mmCIF file of C-alpha atoms in Angstrom:
data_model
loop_
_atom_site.group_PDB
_atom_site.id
_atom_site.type_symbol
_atom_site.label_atom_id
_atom_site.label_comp_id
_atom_site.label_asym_id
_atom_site.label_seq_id
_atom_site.Cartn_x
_atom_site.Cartn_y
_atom_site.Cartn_z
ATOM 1 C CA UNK A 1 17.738 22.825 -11.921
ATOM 2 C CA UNK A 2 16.444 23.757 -8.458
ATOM 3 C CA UNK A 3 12.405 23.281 -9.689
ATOM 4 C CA UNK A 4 13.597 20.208 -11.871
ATOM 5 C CA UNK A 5 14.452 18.481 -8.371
ATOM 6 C CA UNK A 6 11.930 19.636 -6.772
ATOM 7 C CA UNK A 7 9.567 18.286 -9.409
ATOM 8 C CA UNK A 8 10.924 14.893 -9.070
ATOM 9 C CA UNK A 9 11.344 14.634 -5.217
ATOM 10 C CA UNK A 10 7.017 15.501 -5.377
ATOM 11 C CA UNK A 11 6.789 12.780 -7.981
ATOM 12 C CA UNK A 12 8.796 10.242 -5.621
ATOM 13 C CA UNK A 13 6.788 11.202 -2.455
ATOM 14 C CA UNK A 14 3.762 10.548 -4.733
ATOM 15 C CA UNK A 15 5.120 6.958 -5.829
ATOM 16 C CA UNK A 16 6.462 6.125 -2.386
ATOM 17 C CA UNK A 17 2.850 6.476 -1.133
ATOM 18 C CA UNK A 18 1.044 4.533 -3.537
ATOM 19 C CA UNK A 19 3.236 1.986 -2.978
ATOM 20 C CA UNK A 20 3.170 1.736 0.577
ATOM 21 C CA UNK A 21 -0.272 1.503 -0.201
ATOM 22 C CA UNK A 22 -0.058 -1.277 -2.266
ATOM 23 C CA UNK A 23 -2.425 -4.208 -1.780
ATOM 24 C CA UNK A 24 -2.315 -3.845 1.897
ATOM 25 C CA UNK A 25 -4.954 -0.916 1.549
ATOM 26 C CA UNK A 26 -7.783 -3.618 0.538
ATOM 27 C CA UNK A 27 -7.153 -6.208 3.440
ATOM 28 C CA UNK A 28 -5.875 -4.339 6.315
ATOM 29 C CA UNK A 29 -6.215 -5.344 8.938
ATOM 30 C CA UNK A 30 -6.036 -8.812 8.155
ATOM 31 C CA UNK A 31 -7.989 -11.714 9.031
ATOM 32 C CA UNK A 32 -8.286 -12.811 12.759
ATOM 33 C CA UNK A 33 -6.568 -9.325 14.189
ATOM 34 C CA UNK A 34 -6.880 -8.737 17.599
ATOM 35 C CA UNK A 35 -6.387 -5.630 19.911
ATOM 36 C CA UNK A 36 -2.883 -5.091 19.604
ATOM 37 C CA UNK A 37 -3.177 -4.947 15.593
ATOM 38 C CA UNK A 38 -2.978 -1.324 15.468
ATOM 39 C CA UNK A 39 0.253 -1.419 18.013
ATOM 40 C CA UNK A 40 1.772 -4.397 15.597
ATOM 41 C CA UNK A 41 1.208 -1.830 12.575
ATOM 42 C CA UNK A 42 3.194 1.165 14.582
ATOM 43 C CA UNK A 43 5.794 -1.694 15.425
ATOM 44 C CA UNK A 44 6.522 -2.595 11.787
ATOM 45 C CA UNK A 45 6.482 0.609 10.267
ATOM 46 C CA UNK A 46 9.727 0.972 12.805
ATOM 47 C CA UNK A 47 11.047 -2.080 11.228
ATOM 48 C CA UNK A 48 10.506 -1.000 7.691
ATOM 49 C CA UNK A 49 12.486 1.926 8.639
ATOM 50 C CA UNK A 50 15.140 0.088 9.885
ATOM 51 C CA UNK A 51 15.170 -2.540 6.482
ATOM 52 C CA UNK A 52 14.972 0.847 3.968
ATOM 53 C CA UNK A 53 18.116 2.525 5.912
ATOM 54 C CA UNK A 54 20.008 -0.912 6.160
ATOM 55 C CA UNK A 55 19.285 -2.149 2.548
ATOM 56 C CA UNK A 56 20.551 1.830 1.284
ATOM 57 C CA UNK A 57 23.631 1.038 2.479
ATOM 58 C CA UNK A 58 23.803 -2.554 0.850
ATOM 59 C CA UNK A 59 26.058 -2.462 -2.211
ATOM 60 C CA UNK A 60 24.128 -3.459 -5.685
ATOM 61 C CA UNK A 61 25.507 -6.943 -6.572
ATOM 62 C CA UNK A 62 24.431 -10.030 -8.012
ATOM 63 C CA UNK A 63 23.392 -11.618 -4.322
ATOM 64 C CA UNK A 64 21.619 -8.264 -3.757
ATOM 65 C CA UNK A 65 19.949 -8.047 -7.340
ATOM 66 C CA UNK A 66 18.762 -11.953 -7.114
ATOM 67 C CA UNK A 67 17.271 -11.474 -3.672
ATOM 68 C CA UNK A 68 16.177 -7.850 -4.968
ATOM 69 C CA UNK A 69 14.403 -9.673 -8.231
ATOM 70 C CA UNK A 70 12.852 -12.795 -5.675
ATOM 71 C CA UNK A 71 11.450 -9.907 -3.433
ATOM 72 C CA UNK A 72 9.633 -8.211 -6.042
ATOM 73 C CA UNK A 73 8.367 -11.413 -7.759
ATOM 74 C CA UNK A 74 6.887 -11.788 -4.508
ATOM 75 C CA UNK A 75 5.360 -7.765 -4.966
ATOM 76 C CA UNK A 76 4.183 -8.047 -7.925
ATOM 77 C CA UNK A 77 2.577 -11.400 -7.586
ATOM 78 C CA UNK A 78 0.775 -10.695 -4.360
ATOM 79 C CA UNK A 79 -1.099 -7.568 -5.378
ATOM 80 C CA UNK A 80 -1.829 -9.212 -8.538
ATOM 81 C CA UNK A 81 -3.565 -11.816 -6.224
ATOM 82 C CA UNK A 82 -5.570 -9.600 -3.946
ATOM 83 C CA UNK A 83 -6.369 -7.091 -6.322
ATOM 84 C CA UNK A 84 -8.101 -9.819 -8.763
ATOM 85 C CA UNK A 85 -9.763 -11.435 -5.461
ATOM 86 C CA UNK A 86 -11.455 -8.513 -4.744
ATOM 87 C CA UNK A 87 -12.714 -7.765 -7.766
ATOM 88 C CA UNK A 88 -14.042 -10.852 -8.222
ATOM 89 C CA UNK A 89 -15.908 -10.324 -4.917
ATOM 90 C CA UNK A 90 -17.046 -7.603 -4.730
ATOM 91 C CA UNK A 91 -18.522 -6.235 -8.404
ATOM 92 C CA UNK A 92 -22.088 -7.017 -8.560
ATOM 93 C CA UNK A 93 -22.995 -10.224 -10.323
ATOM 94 C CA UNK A 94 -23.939 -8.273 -14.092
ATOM 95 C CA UNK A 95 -20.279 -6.411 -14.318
ATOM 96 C CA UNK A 96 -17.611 -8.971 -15.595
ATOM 97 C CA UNK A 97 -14.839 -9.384 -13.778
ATOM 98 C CA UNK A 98 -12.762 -9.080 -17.253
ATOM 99 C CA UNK A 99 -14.302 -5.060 -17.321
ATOM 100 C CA UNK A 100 -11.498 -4.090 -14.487
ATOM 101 C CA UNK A 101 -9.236 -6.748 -14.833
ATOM 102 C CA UNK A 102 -8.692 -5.936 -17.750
ATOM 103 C CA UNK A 103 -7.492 -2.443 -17.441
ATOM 104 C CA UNK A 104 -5.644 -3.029 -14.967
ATOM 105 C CA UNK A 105 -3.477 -5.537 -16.911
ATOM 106 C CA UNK A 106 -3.373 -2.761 -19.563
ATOM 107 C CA UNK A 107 -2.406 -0.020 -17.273
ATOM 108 C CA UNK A 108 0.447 -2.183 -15.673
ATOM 109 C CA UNK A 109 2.347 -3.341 -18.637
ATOM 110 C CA UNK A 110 2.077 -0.174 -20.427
ATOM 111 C CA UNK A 111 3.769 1.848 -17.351
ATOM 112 C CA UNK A 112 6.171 -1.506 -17.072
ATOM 113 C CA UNK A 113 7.093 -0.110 -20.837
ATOM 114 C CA UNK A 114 6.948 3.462 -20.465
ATOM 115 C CA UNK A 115 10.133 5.975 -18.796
ATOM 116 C CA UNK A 116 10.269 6.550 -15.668
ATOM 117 C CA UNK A 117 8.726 9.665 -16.110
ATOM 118 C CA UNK A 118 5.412 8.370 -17.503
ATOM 119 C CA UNK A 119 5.146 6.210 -14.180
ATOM 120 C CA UNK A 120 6.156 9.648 -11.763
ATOM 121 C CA UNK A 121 3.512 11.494 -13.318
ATOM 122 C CA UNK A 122 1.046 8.551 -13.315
ATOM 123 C CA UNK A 123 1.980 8.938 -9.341
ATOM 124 C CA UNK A 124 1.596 12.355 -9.315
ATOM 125 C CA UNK A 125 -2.014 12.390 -11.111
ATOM 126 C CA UNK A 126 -3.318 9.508 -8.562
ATOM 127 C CA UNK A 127 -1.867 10.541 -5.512
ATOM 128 C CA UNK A 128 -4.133 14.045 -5.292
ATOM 129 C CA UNK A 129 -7.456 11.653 -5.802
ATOM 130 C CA UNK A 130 -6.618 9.585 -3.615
ATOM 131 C CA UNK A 131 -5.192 11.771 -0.142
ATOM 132 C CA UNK A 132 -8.677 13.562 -1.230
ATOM 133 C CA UNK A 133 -10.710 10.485 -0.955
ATOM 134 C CA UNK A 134 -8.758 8.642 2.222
ATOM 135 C CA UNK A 135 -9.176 12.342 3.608
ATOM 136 C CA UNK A 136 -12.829 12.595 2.638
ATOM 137 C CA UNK A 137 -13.702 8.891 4.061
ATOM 138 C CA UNK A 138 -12.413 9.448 7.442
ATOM 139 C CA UNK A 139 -13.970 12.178 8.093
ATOM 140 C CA UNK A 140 -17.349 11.546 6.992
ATOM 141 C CA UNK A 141 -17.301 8.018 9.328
ATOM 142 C CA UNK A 142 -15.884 9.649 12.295
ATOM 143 C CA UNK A 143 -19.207 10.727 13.795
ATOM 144 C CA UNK A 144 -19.230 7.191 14.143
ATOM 145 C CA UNK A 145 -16.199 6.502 15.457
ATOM 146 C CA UNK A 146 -15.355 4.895 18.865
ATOM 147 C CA UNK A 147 -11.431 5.479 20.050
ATOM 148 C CA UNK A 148 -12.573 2.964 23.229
ATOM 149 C CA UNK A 149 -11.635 0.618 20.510
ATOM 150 C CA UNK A 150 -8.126 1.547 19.899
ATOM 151 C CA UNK A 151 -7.358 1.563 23.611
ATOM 152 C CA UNK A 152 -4.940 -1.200 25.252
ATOM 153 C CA UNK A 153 -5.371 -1.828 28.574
ATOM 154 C CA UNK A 154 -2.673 -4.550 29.065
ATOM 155 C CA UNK A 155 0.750 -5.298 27.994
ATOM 156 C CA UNK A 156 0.660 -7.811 24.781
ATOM 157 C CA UNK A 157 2.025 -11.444 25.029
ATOM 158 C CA UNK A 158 4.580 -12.358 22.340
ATOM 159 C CA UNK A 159 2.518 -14.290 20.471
ATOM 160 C CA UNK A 160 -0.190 -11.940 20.680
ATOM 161 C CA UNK A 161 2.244 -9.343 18.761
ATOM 162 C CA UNK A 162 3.607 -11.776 16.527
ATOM 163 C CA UNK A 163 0.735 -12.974 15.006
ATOM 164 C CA UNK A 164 -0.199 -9.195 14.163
ATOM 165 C CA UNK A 165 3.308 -9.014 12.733
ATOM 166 C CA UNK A 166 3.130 -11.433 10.132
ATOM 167 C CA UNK A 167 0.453 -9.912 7.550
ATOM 168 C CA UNK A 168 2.823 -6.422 8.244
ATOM 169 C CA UNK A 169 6.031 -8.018 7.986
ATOM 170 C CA UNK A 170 4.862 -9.207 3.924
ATOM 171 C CA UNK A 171 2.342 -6.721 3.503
ATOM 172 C CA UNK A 172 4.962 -3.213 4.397
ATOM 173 C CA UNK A 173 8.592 -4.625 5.941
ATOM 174 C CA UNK A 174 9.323 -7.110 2.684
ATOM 175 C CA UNK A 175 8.317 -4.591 0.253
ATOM 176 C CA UNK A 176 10.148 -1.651 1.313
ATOM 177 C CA UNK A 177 13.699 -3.759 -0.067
ATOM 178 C CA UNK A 178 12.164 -3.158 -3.265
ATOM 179 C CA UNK A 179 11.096 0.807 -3.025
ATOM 180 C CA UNK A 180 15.009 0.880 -1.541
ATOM 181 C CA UNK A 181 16.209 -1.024 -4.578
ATOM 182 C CA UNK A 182 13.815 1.396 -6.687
ATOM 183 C CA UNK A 183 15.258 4.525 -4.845
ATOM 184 C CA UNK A 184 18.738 3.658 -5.258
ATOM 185 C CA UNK A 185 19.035 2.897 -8.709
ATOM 186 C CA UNK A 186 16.896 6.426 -9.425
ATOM 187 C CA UNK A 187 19.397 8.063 -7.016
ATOM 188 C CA UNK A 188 17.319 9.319 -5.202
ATOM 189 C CA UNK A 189 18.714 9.958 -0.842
ATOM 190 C CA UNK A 190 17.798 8.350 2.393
ATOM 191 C CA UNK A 191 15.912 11.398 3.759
ATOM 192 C CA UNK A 192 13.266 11.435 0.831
ATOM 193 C CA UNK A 193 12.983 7.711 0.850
ATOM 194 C CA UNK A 194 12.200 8.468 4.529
ATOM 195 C CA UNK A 195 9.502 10.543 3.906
ATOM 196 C CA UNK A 196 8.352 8.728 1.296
ATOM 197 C CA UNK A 197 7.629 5.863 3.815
ATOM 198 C CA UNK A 198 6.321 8.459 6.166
ATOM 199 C CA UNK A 199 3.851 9.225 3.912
ATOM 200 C CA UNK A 200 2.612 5.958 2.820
ATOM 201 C CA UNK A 201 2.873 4.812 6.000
ATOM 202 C CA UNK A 202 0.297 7.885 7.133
ATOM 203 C CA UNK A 203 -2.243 7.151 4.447
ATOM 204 C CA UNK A 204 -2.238 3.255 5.364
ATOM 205 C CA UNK A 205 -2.605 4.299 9.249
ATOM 206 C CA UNK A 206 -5.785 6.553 8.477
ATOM 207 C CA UNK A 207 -7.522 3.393 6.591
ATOM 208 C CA UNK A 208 -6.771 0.929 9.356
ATOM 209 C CA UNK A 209 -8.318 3.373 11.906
ATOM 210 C CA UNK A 210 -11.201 4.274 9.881
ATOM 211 C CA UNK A 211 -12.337 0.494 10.125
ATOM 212 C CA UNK A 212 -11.327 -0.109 13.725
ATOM 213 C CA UNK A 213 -12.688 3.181 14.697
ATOM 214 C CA UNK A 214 -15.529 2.596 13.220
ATOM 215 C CA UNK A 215 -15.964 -1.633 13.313
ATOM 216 C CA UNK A 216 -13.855 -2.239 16.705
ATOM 217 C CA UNK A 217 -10.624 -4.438 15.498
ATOM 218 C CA UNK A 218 -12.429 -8.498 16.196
ATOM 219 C CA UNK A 219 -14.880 -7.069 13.867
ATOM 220 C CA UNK A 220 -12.424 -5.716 11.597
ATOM 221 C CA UNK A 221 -10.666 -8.973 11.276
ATOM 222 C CA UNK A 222 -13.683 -10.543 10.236
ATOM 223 C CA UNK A 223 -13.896 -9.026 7.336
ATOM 224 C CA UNK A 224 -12.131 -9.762 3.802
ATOM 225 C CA UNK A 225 -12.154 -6.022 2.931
ATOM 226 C CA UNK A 226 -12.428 -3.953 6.317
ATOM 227 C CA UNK A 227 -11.793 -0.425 3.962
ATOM 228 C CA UNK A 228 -13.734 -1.433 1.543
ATOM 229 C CA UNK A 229 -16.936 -1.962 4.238
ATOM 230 C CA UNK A 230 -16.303 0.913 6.380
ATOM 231 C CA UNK A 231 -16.421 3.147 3.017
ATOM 232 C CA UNK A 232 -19.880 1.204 1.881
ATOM 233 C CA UNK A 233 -21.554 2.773 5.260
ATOM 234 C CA UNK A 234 -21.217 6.811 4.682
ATOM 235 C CA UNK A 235 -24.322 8.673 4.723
ATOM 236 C CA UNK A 236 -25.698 11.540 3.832
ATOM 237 C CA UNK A 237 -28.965 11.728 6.496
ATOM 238 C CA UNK A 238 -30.820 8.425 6.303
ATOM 239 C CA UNK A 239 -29.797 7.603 2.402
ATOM 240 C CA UNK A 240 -26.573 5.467 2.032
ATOM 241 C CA UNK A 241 -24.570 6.922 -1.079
ATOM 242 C CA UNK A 242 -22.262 3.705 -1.967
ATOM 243 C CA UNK A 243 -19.649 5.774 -1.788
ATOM 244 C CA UNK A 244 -17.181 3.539 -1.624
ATOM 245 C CA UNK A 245 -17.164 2.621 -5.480
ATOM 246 C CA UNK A 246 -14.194 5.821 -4.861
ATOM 247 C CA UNK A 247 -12.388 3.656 -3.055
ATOM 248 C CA UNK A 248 -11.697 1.199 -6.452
ATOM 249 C CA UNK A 249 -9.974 4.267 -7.480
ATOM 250 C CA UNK A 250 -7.470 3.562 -4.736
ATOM 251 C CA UNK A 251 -6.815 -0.047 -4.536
ATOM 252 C CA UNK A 252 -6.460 0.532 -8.977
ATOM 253 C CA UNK A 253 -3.755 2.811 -8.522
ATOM 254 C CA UNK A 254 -1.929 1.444 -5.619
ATOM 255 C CA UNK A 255 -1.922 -1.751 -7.089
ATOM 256 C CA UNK A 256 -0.583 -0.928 -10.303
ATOM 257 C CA UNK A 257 2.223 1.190 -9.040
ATOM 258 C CA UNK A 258 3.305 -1.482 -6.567
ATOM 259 C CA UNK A 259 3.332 -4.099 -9.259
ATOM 260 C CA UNK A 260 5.119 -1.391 -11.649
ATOM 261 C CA UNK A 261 8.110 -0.854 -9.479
ATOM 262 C CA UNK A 262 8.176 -4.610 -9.145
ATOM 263 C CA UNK A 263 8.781 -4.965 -12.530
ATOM 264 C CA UNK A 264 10.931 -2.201 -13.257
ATOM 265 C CA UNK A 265 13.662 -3.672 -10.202
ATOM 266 C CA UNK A 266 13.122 -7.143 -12.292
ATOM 267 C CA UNK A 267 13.837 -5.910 -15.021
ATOM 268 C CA UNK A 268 17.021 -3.322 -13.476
ATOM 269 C CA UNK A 269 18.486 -6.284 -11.378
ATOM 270 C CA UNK A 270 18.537 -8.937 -14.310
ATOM 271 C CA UNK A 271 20.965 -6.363 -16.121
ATOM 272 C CA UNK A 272 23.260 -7.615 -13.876
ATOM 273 C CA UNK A 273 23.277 -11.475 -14.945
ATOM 274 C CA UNK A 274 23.677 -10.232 -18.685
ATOM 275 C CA UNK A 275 26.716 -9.800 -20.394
#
């Protein structure tokens, strides 16, 4: 019984992550982000915290399970959004749009019909890829890394915070009532939902810095798909290796997991407006 938890709690870390992920992977940080973007992101992982340990403790009802169901709507859509955006931009002009949209359309409504298990082990299999390749990006950028642009060398206005806050607030805070809803109706505790934020919240943090690090943050925020760029400019001596067609891999699986648990607290909550 002892290995069968500890086989699911790995599974749940896994899913957490990918979540967490999500569709904020392929924009953050977002458009127009200034300095204190990176202190904004600290700021609201704090607050999603907060919202996962609050919502725990919310009892399951029908006001819970419609806001639960409107919140995930929201999930599901949004990543759907982005994910089909940047495909659309960024394949080259001879590969269809259709020959990844496709898939993933596949892939989501065949987890959205599968166990539970099918989905934890689908988390399991593209969590290891994808630590490996975050891992593997930020290290082969940070020769050219500057931490002069991470530094903050006065204290932030309000509205210079809160205008960081927003794309945070529904990109992480928002979506974390959902992996709470998803965590409480697997039973799973507040200490691994915890750490399954922690984790997510990690991997995001290591793909914002590797394109501020690497792009400054005005820079950054110029760009539709900071990740995406700061992945296109590893080399290997003077040859660029286009590495970042890895990085598809990532925004796939995070996508399809965030829209998965979207559906699967749909479908959970509307049990509770049926007879």
């Amino acid at each position: 019984m002892k290995v069968e938890n500890k086989y699911n709690k790995l599974h749940f870390l896994a899913l957490a992550s990918l979540f967490v992920l999500g569709n904020a992977v392929i924009t953050a940080p977002q458009n127009m982000a200034n300095k204190y973007n990176f202190l904004g992101y600290l700021l609201s992982c704090g607050l999603g915290f907060g919202v996962c340990f609050v919502a725990y403790l919310i009892p399951f009802n029908k006001l819970t399970a419609a806001v639960f169901i409107t919140l995930s709507l929201f999930c599901v859509g949004d990543s759907f959004v982005t994910f089909i955006k940047f495909i659309k931009q960024s394949l080259l002009p001879q590969i269809p749009p259709l020959f990844i949209v496709l898939p993933f359309l596949a892939l989501v409504l065949f987890l959205s019909f599968k166990s539970e298990n099918v989905v934890f082990k689908f988390s399991l299999f593209s969590i290891v890829p994808t630590v490996f390749i975050i891992i593997l990006f930020f290290g082969s950028t940070a020769k050219d890394f500057r931490f002069s642009n991470i530094f903050i060398y006065s204290f932030p206005k309000i509205s210079q915070l809160s205008n960081q806050f927003i794309f945070y607030i529904k990109s992480l805070v928002l979506p974390c009532f959902v992996l709470t809803s998803f965590a409480k109706l697997q039973k799973f505790k507040k200490g691994l939902l915890a750490a399954g934020l922690g984790s997510g919240f990690f991997l995001l943090a290591l793909t914002i810095l590797n394109s501020v690090l690497l792009f400054g943050i005005e820079f950054s925020g110029k760009l539709n798909y900071p990740y995406s760029s700061a992945g296109s400019t590893v080399t290997f001596g003077n040859l660029f290796t286009r590495l970042d067609g890895f990085l598809y891999f990532i925004f796939l699986c995070s996508c399809v997991i965030k829209c998965v648990v979207g559906i699967y607290v749909i479908k959970k909550s509307r049990s509770l407006f049926t007879p």
